[in-house]
Amino acid sequence: MPKKAVIFDLDGVIVDTAKYHYLAWKKLANQLGFDFTPDQNERLKGVSRVKSLEILLEIGGVSLSESEKERYMIEKNENYLSYITKMDENDILPNIKSLIQHLKKQGVLIALGSASKNAKQILDTLKITFYFDAVVDGNEVSAAKPDPEVFLLAAKLLKRNPDECIVVEDAAAGIEAANTAKMLSIGIGKKEILNEAAFVLESTSLLTNEFMDKLIGN
Ligand code: BG6
Ligand code: MG
């Protein structure tokens, strides 16, 4: 089936915000009296804010009341946003902007499929909002990745069938979501973590225009 649309995850694919999510969760973990390693952080990638907190608390063996959870999520997000507001176009990961421009020139549709509730603000900060034919983020979906809802909704807004879509993701949960949606999955990161992806590239610098042309059939 020819591919007519590419759905990009945001954090860790378009921009390296994954490190800021990690730093903000680590700060909270330390505050609650336990450490939080980059390996443990892999479990938080791609999942919603509330689910991330639940996983973090499980790792630390800490239980909190609902109101404390709310308070800590607000605190984590404020801390996260303090990093985000300092970003600009230079924080876009290698080749992503030129790839998006290249795809658009060929009439390939572009969507965002992100779990983040901060996605629109980040796209604006990076000045790339206008490239997107559809934006689906954490405010629009009820089921978080690995549920395929975010990608299926993006395909629906683009009026494309799932098997016409390619998903670019850095999280194991996102690859699972793309595969369940019956889309072609490209993982950005380590093979050991993203082993369910149809293709794994170590970084976005390997996500070249030529590589995508081959998948699209150009
Ligand atoms: C995903 C990130 O894109 O968004 C997760 O990979 C994050 O780490 C999730 O928890 C929710 O983000 P936000 O910005 O709504 O807290
Ligand atoms: Mg991601």
PDB file of C-alpha atoms and ligand atoms in Angstrom:
ATOM      1  CA  MET A   1       0.000   0.000   0.000  1.00  0.00           C
ATOM      2  CA  PRO A   2       1.569   3.385  -0.978  1.00  0.00           C
ATOM      3  CA  LYS A   3       2.203   5.613   2.022  1.00  0.00           C
ATOM      4  CA  LYS A   4       0.516   8.988   1.889  1.00  0.00           C
ATOM      5  CA  ALA A   5       0.949  10.342   5.391  1.00  0.00           C
ATOM      6  CA  VAL A   6       3.582  10.515   8.099  1.00  0.00           C
ATOM      7  CA  ILE A   7       2.567  10.844  11.741  1.00  0.00           C
ATOM      8  CA  PHE A   8       5.316  12.187  13.964  1.00  0.00           C
ATOM      9  CA  ASP A   9       5.538  11.749  17.693  1.00  0.00           C
ATOM     10  CA  LEU A  10       6.768  14.959  19.348  1.00  0.00           C
ATOM     11  CA  ASP A  11       8.915  14.368  22.422  1.00  0.00           C
ATOM     12  CA  GLY A  12      12.129  12.591  21.407  1.00  0.00           C
ATOM     13  CA  VAL A  13      11.339  12.658  17.666  1.00  0.00           C
ATOM     14  CA  ILE A  14      10.794  16.279  16.646  1.00  0.00           C
ATOM     15  CA  VAL A  15      12.514  17.786  19.641  1.00  0.00           C
ATOM     16  CA  ASP A  16      14.658  16.450  22.453  1.00  0.00           C
ATOM     17  CA  THR A  17      12.193  17.246  25.210  1.00  0.00           C
ATOM     18  CA  ALA A  18      12.482  13.665  26.504  1.00  0.00           C
ATOM     19  CA  LYS A  19      15.502  14.798  28.547  1.00  0.00           C
ATOM     20  CA  TYR A  20      13.476  17.607  30.162  1.00  0.00           C
ATOM     21  CA  HIS A  21      10.631  15.247  31.054  1.00  0.00           C
ATOM     22  CA  TYR A  22      13.263  13.011  32.652  1.00  0.00           C
ATOM     23  CA  LEU A  23      14.881  15.852  34.624  1.00  0.00           C
ATOM     24  CA  ALA A  24      11.501  17.055  35.895  1.00  0.00           C
ATOM     25  CA  TRP A  25      10.408  13.550  36.983  1.00  0.00           C
ATOM     26  CA  LYS A  26      13.818  12.921  38.573  1.00  0.00           C
ATOM     27  CA  LYS A  27      13.505  16.110  40.604  1.00  0.00           C
ATOM     28  CA  LEU A  28      10.120  14.964  41.856  1.00  0.00           C
ATOM     29  CA  ALA A  29      11.452  11.461  42.670  1.00  0.00           C
ATOM     30  CA  ASN A  30      14.341  12.967  44.652  1.00  0.00           C
ATOM     31  CA  GLN A  31      11.886  15.203  46.494  1.00  0.00           C
ATOM     32  CA  LEU A  32       9.876  12.100  47.410  1.00  0.00           C
ATOM     33  CA  GLY A  33      13.067  10.424  48.667  1.00  0.00           C
ATOM     34  CA  PHE A  34      14.149   8.035  45.904  1.00  0.00           C
ATOM     35  CA  ASP A  35      16.366   8.016  42.821  1.00  0.00           C
ATOM     36  CA  PHE A  36      15.170   7.677  39.255  1.00  0.00           C
ATOM     37  CA  THR A  37      17.500   6.407  36.524  1.00  0.00           C
ATOM     38  CA  PRO A  38      17.479   6.961  32.721  1.00  0.00           C
ATOM     39  CA  ASP A  39      16.741   3.230  32.291  1.00  0.00           C
ATOM     40  CA  GLN A  40      13.660   3.494  34.507  1.00  0.00           C
ATOM     41  CA  ASN A  41      12.662   6.582  32.521  1.00  0.00           C
ATOM     42  CA  GLU A  42      12.180   4.430  29.383  1.00  0.00           C
ATOM     43  CA  ARG A  43       8.913   3.220  30.928  1.00  0.00           C
ATOM     44  CA  LEU A  44       7.621   6.793  31.046  1.00  0.00           C
ATOM     45  CA  LYS A  45       8.333   7.633  27.414  1.00  0.00           C
ATOM     46  CA  GLY A  46       5.205   8.045  25.327  1.00  0.00           C
ATOM     47  CA  VAL A  47       2.784   7.555  28.206  1.00  0.00           C
ATOM     48  CA  SER A  48       0.510  10.268  29.595  1.00  0.00           C
ATOM     49  CA  ARG A  49       1.413  12.578  32.461  1.00  0.00           C
ATOM     50  CA  VAL A  50      -0.878  10.828  34.929  1.00  0.00           C
ATOM     51  CA  LYS A  51       0.321   7.362  33.918  1.00  0.00           C
ATOM     52  CA  SER A  52       3.935   8.581  34.163  1.00  0.00           C
ATOM     53  CA  LEU A  53       3.324   9.676  37.752  1.00  0.00           C
ATOM     54  CA  GLU A  54       1.757   6.315  38.597  1.00  0.00           C
ATOM     55  CA  ILE A  55       4.785   4.458  37.182  1.00  0.00           C
ATOM     56  CA  LEU A  56       7.166   6.785  39.032  1.00  0.00           C
ATOM     57  CA  LEU A  57       5.372   6.209  42.341  1.00  0.00           C
ATOM     58  CA  GLU A  58       5.397   2.454  41.744  1.00  0.00           C
ATOM     59  CA  ILE A  59       9.191   2.592  41.135  1.00  0.00           C
ATOM     60  CA  GLY A  60       9.678   4.550  44.368  1.00  0.00           C
ATOM     61  CA  GLY A  61       7.187   2.449  46.335  1.00  0.00           C
ATOM     62  CA  VAL A  62       5.380   5.650  47.327  1.00  0.00           C
ATOM     63  CA  SER A  63       1.626   6.096  47.607  1.00  0.00           C
ATOM     64  CA  LEU A  64      -0.076   9.473  47.474  1.00  0.00           C
ATOM     65  CA  SER A  65      -3.619  10.786  47.826  1.00  0.00           C
ATOM     66  CA  GLU A  66      -5.429  11.993  44.692  1.00  0.00           C
ATOM     67  CA  SER A  67      -4.980  15.638  45.718  1.00  0.00           C
ATOM     68  CA  GLU A  68      -1.255  15.145  46.329  1.00  0.00           C
ATOM     69  CA  LYS A  69      -0.967  13.501  42.896  1.00  0.00           C
ATOM     70  CA  GLU A  70      -2.680  16.512  41.316  1.00  0.00           C
ATOM     71  CA  ARG A  71      -0.344  18.895  43.130  1.00  0.00           C
ATOM     72  CA  TYR A  72       2.797  16.993  42.130  1.00  0.00           C
ATOM     73  CA  MET A  73       1.690  16.770  38.479  1.00  0.00           C
ATOM     74  CA  ILE A  74       1.234  20.553  38.408  1.00  0.00           C
ATOM     75  CA  GLU A  75       4.642  21.001  40.032  1.00  0.00           C
ATOM     76  CA  LYS A  76       6.301  18.596  37.568  1.00  0.00           C
ATOM     77  CA  ASN A  77       4.693  20.358  34.609  1.00  0.00           C
ATOM     78  CA  GLU A  78       5.763  23.811  35.838  1.00  0.00           C
ATOM     79  CA  ASN A  79       9.299  22.545  36.233  1.00  0.00           C
ATOM     80  CA  TYR A  80       9.148  20.940  32.750  1.00  0.00           C
ATOM     81  CA  LEU A  81       7.798  24.155  31.192  1.00  0.00           C
ATOM     82  CA  SER A  82      10.675  26.132  32.696  1.00  0.00           C
ATOM     83  CA  TYR A  83      12.940  24.185  30.304  1.00  0.00           C
ATOM     84  CA  ILE A  84      10.518  24.340  27.356  1.00  0.00           C
ATOM     85  CA  THR A  85      10.137  28.094  27.380  1.00  0.00           C
ATOM     86  CA  LYS A  86      13.891  28.421  26.806  1.00  0.00           C
ATOM     87  CA  MET A  87      13.751  26.356  23.594  1.00  0.00           C
ATOM     88  CA  ASP A  88      13.763  27.678  20.040  1.00  0.00           C
ATOM     89  CA  GLU A  89      13.991  26.392  16.437  1.00  0.00           C
ATOM     90  CA  ASN A  90      17.566  25.251  17.045  1.00  0.00           C
ATOM     91  CA  ASP A  91      16.215  22.537  19.344  1.00  0.00           C
ATOM     92  CA  ILE A  92      14.515  20.687  16.483  1.00  0.00           C
ATOM     93  CA  LEU A  93      16.264  17.328  16.113  1.00  0.00           C
ATOM     94  CA  PRO A  94      18.565  16.709  13.096  1.00  0.00           C
ATOM     95  CA  ASN A  95      16.920  16.544   9.662  1.00  0.00           C
ATOM     96  CA  ILE A  96      13.353  16.711  11.001  1.00  0.00           C
ATOM     97  CA  LYS A  97      12.510  20.139   9.610  1.00  0.00           C
ATOM     98  CA  SER A  98      14.019  19.484   6.196  1.00  0.00           C
ATOM     99  CA  LEU A  99      12.294  16.080   6.066  1.00  0.00           C
ATOM    100  CA  ILE A 100       8.917  17.638   6.857  1.00  0.00           C
ATOM    101  CA  GLN A 101       9.475  20.287   4.160  1.00  0.00           C
ATOM    102  CA  HIS A 102      10.560  17.571   1.694  1.00  0.00           C
ATOM    103  CA  LEU A 103       7.481  15.429   2.420  1.00  0.00           C
ATOM    104  CA  LYS A 104       5.117  18.388   2.121  1.00  0.00           C
ATOM    105  CA  LYS A 105       6.577  19.298  -1.268  1.00  0.00           C
ATOM    106  CA  GLN A 106       5.615  15.841  -2.469  1.00  0.00           C
ATOM    107  CA  GLY A 107       2.075  16.085  -1.190  1.00  0.00           C
ATOM    108  CA  VAL A 108       2.604  13.702   1.712  1.00  0.00           C
ATOM    109  CA  LEU A 109       0.356  14.669   4.613  1.00  0.00           C
ATOM    110  CA  ILE A 110       1.906  15.386   8.006  1.00  0.00           C
ATOM    111  CA  ALA A 111       0.350  14.875  11.414  1.00  0.00           C
ATOM    112  CA  LEU A 112       1.415  15.047  15.020  1.00  0.00           C
ATOM    113  CA  GLY A 113       0.478  12.136  17.292  1.00  0.00           C
ATOM    114  CA  SER A 114       1.640  12.982  20.784  1.00  0.00           C
ATOM    115  CA  ALA A 115       0.616  12.148  24.344  1.00  0.00           C
ATOM    116  CA  SER A 116       1.687  15.592  25.498  1.00  0.00           C
ATOM    117  CA  LYS A 117      -0.763  18.246  26.618  1.00  0.00           C
ATOM    118  CA  ASN A 118       1.978  20.794  25.915  1.00  0.00           C
ATOM    119  CA  ALA A 119       2.335  19.757  22.246  1.00  0.00           C
ATOM    120  CA  LYS A 120       0.706  22.784  20.591  1.00  0.00           C
ATOM    121  CA  GLN A 121       2.760  25.183  22.685  1.00  0.00           C
ATOM    122  CA  ILE A 122       5.959  23.341  21.736  1.00  0.00           C
ATOM    123  CA  LEU A 123       5.129  23.329  17.992  1.00  0.00           C
ATOM    124  CA  ASP A 124       4.511  27.086  18.240  1.00  0.00           C
ATOM    125  CA  THR A 125       7.791  27.625  20.096  1.00  0.00           C
ATOM    126  CA  LEU A 126       9.604  25.719  17.344  1.00  0.00           C
ATOM    127  CA  LYS A 127       7.676  27.707  14.684  1.00  0.00           C
ATOM    128  CA  ILE A 128       6.598  24.587  12.783  1.00  0.00           C
ATOM    129  CA  THR A 129       2.845  24.482  13.509  1.00  0.00           C
ATOM    130  CA  PHE A 130       1.852  25.475   9.971  1.00  0.00           C
ATOM    131  CA  TYR A 131       3.442  22.355   8.441  1.00  0.00           C
ATOM    132  CA  PHE A 132       0.961  20.057  10.183  1.00  0.00           C
ATOM    133  CA  ASP A 133      -2.222  18.969   8.423  1.00  0.00           C
ATOM    134  CA  ALA A 134      -3.503  17.523  11.716  1.00  0.00           C
ATOM    135  CA  VAL A 135      -2.418  17.753  15.337  1.00  0.00           C
ATOM    136  CA  VAL A 136      -3.586  15.166  17.856  1.00  0.00           C
ATOM    137  CA  ASP A 137      -2.223  15.533  21.370  1.00  0.00           C
ATOM    138  CA  GLY A 138      -2.890  14.549  24.969  1.00  0.00           C
ATOM    139  CA  ASN A 139      -5.861  16.902  25.149  1.00  0.00           C
ATOM    140  CA  GLU A 140      -7.782  15.078  22.423  1.00  0.00           C
ATOM    141  CA  VAL A 141      -7.401  11.410  23.321  1.00  0.00           C
ATOM    142  CA  SER A 142      -8.829   9.424  26.183  1.00  0.00           C
ATOM    143  CA  ALA A 143      -6.634   6.334  25.906  1.00  0.00           C
ATOM    144  CA  ALA A 144      -2.877   6.830  26.128  1.00  0.00           C
ATOM    145  CA  LYS A 145      -0.252   4.961  24.059  1.00  0.00           C
ATOM    146  CA  PRO A 146       0.171   1.938  23.732  1.00  0.00           C
ATOM    147  CA  ASP A 147      -3.501   2.344  22.817  1.00  0.00           C
ATOM    148  CA  PRO A 148      -3.633   3.242  19.082  1.00  0.00           C
ATOM    149  CA  GLU A 149      -6.293   5.967  19.555  1.00  0.00           C
ATOM    150  CA  VAL A 150      -3.905   8.909  19.000  1.00  0.00           C
ATOM    151  CA  PHE A 151      -2.659   7.568  15.656  1.00  0.00           C
ATOM    152  CA  LEU A 152      -6.058   6.362  14.458  1.00  0.00           C
ATOM    153  CA  LEU A 153      -7.536   9.786  15.175  1.00  0.00           C
ATOM    154  CA  ALA A 154      -4.674  11.455  13.272  1.00  0.00           C
ATOM    155  CA  ALA A 155      -5.292   9.173  10.243  1.00  0.00           C
ATOM    156  CA  LYS A 156      -9.005   9.931  10.418  1.00  0.00           C
ATOM    157  CA  LEU A 157      -8.373  13.704  10.429  1.00  0.00           C
ATOM    158  CA  LEU A 158      -6.042  13.289   7.443  1.00  0.00           C
ATOM    159  CA  LYS A 159      -8.670  11.123   5.737  1.00  0.00           C
ATOM    160  CA  ARG A 160      -6.127   8.362   5.201  1.00  0.00           C
ATOM    161  CA  ASN A 161      -6.374   4.651   5.935  1.00  0.00           C
ATOM    162  CA  PRO A 162      -4.060   3.341   8.659  1.00  0.00           C
ATOM    163  CA  ASP A 163      -2.109   1.235   6.148  1.00  0.00           C
ATOM    164  CA  GLU A 164      -1.284   4.438   4.222  1.00  0.00           C
ATOM    165  CA  CYS A 165       0.401   5.936   7.301  1.00  0.00           C
ATOM    166  CA  ILE A 166       3.959   5.822   8.618  1.00  0.00           C
ATOM    167  CA  VAL A 167       4.569   6.552  12.315  1.00  0.00           C
ATOM    168  CA  VAL A 168       7.865   7.903  13.677  1.00  0.00           C
ATOM    169  CA  GLU A 169       8.247   7.203  17.413  1.00  0.00           C
ATOM    170  CA  ASP A 170      10.927   7.028  20.111  1.00  0.00           C
ATOM    171  CA  ALA A 171       8.924   5.134  22.743  1.00  0.00           C
ATOM    172  CA  ALA A 172       8.199   1.424  22.995  1.00  0.00           C
ATOM    173  CA  ALA A 173       4.594   2.314  23.916  1.00  0.00           C
ATOM    174  CA  GLY A 174       4.330   4.390  20.730  1.00  0.00           C
ATOM    175  CA  ILE A 175       5.683   1.607  18.513  1.00  0.00           C
ATOM    176  CA  GLU A 176       3.141  -0.765  20.041  1.00  0.00           C
ATOM    177  CA  ALA A 177       0.386   1.788  19.370  1.00  0.00           C
ATOM    178  CA  ALA A 178       1.479   2.226  15.726  1.00  0.00           C
ATOM    179  CA  ASN A 179       1.683  -1.525  15.143  1.00  0.00           C
ATOM    180  CA  THR A 180      -1.738  -2.087  16.704  1.00  0.00           C
ATOM    181  CA  ALA A 181      -3.096   0.663  14.423  1.00  0.00           C
ATOM    182  CA  LYS A 182      -1.635  -1.320  11.465  1.00  0.00           C
ATOM    183  CA  MET A 183       0.673   1.528  10.482  1.00  0.00           C
ATOM    184  CA  LEU A 184       4.313   1.226   9.426  1.00  0.00           C
ATOM    185  CA  SER A 185       6.428   1.979  12.513  1.00  0.00           C
ATOM    186  CA  ILE A 186       9.854   3.625  12.562  1.00  0.00           C
ATOM    187  CA  GLY A 187      11.621   3.680  15.930  1.00  0.00           C
ATOM    188  CA  ILE A 188      14.154   6.365  16.809  1.00  0.00           C
ATOM    189  CA  GLY A 189      16.503   5.056  19.488  1.00  0.00           C
ATOM    190  CA  LYS A 190      17.911   1.757  20.687  1.00  0.00           C
ATOM    191  CA  LYS A 191      17.117  -1.552  18.954  1.00  0.00           C
ATOM    192  CA  GLU A 192      16.837  -3.381  22.318  1.00  0.00           C
ATOM    193  CA  ILE A 193      14.040  -1.041  23.397  1.00  0.00           C
ATOM    194  CA  LEU A 194      12.250  -0.549  20.065  1.00  0.00           C
ATOM    195  CA  ASN A 195      12.555  -4.132  18.795  1.00  0.00           C
ATOM    196  CA  GLU A 196       8.893  -4.287  17.733  1.00  0.00           C
ATOM    197  CA  ALA A 197       9.362  -1.479  15.176  1.00  0.00           C
ATOM    198  CA  ALA A 198       9.488  -2.250  11.457  1.00  0.00           C
ATOM    199  CA  PHE A 199      12.658  -0.114  11.258  1.00  0.00           C
ATOM    200  CA  VAL A 200      14.898   1.252  14.008  1.00  0.00           C
ATOM    201  CA  LEU A 201      17.251   4.204  13.469  1.00  0.00           C
ATOM    202  CA  GLU A 202      19.619   5.291  16.183  1.00  0.00           C
ATOM    203  CA  SER A 203      18.929   8.980  15.655  1.00  0.00           C
ATOM    204  CA  THR A 204      16.887  11.308  13.483  1.00  0.00           C
ATOM    205  CA  SER A 205      20.027  12.121  11.479  1.00  0.00           C
ATOM    206  CA  LEU A 206      19.526   8.694   9.897  1.00  0.00           C
ATOM    207  CA  LEU A 207      15.914   9.537   9.082  1.00  0.00           C
ATOM    208  CA  THR A 208      16.972  11.014   5.776  1.00  0.00           C
ATOM    209  CA  ASN A 209      14.763  12.256   2.961  1.00  0.00           C
ATOM    210  CA  GLU A 210      16.061   9.373   0.812  1.00  0.00           C
ATOM    211  CA  PHE A 211      15.182   6.788   3.474  1.00  0.00           C
ATOM    212  CA  MET A 212      11.626   8.098   3.657  1.00  0.00           C
ATOM    213  CA  ASP A 213      11.326   8.322  -0.139  1.00  0.00           C
ATOM    214  CA  LYS A 214      11.990   4.585  -0.340  1.00  0.00           C
ATOM    215  CA  LEU A 215       9.295   3.789   2.230  1.00  0.00           C
ATOM    216  CA  ILE A 216       6.820   6.077   0.536  1.00  0.00           C
ATOM    217  CA  GLY A 217       7.600   4.623  -2.850  1.00  0.00           C
ATOM    218  CA  ASN A 218       9.116   7.667  -4.533  1.00  0.00           C
TER     219      ASN A 218
HETATM  220  C1  BG6 B   1       4.934  12.135  25.833  1.00  0.00           C
HETATM  221  C2  BG6 B   1       6.238  11.939  26.552  1.00  0.00           C
HETATM  222  O1  BG6 B   1       5.176  12.618  24.546  1.00  0.00           O
HETATM  223  O2  BG6 B   1       4.107  13.055  26.541  1.00  0.00           O
HETATM  224  C3  BG6 B   1       5.993  11.515  27.992  1.00  0.00           C
HETATM  225  O3  BG6 B   1       6.996  10.930  25.896  1.00  0.00           O
HETATM  226  C4  BG6 B   1       5.092  12.544  28.664  1.00  0.00           C
HETATM  227  O4  BG6 B   1       7.219  11.399  28.658  1.00  0.00           O
HETATM  228  C5  BG6 B   1       3.796  12.678  27.872  1.00  0.00           C
HETATM  229  O5  BG6 B   1       4.787  12.139  29.987  1.00  0.00           O
HETATM  230  C6  BG6 B   1       2.847  13.707  28.469  1.00  0.00           C
HETATM  231  O6  BG6 B   1       3.424  14.976  28.333  1.00  0.00           O
HETATM  232  P1  BG6 B   1       2.902  16.304  29.024  1.00  0.00           P
HETATM  233  O7  BG6 B   1       3.684  17.375  28.289  1.00  0.00           O
HETATM  234  O8  BG6 B   1       1.443  16.390  28.761  1.00  0.00           O
HETATM  235  O9  BG6 B   1       3.219  16.206  30.457  1.00  0.00           O
HETATM  236 MG    MG B   2       8.245  10.394  22.291  1.00  0.00          MG
END
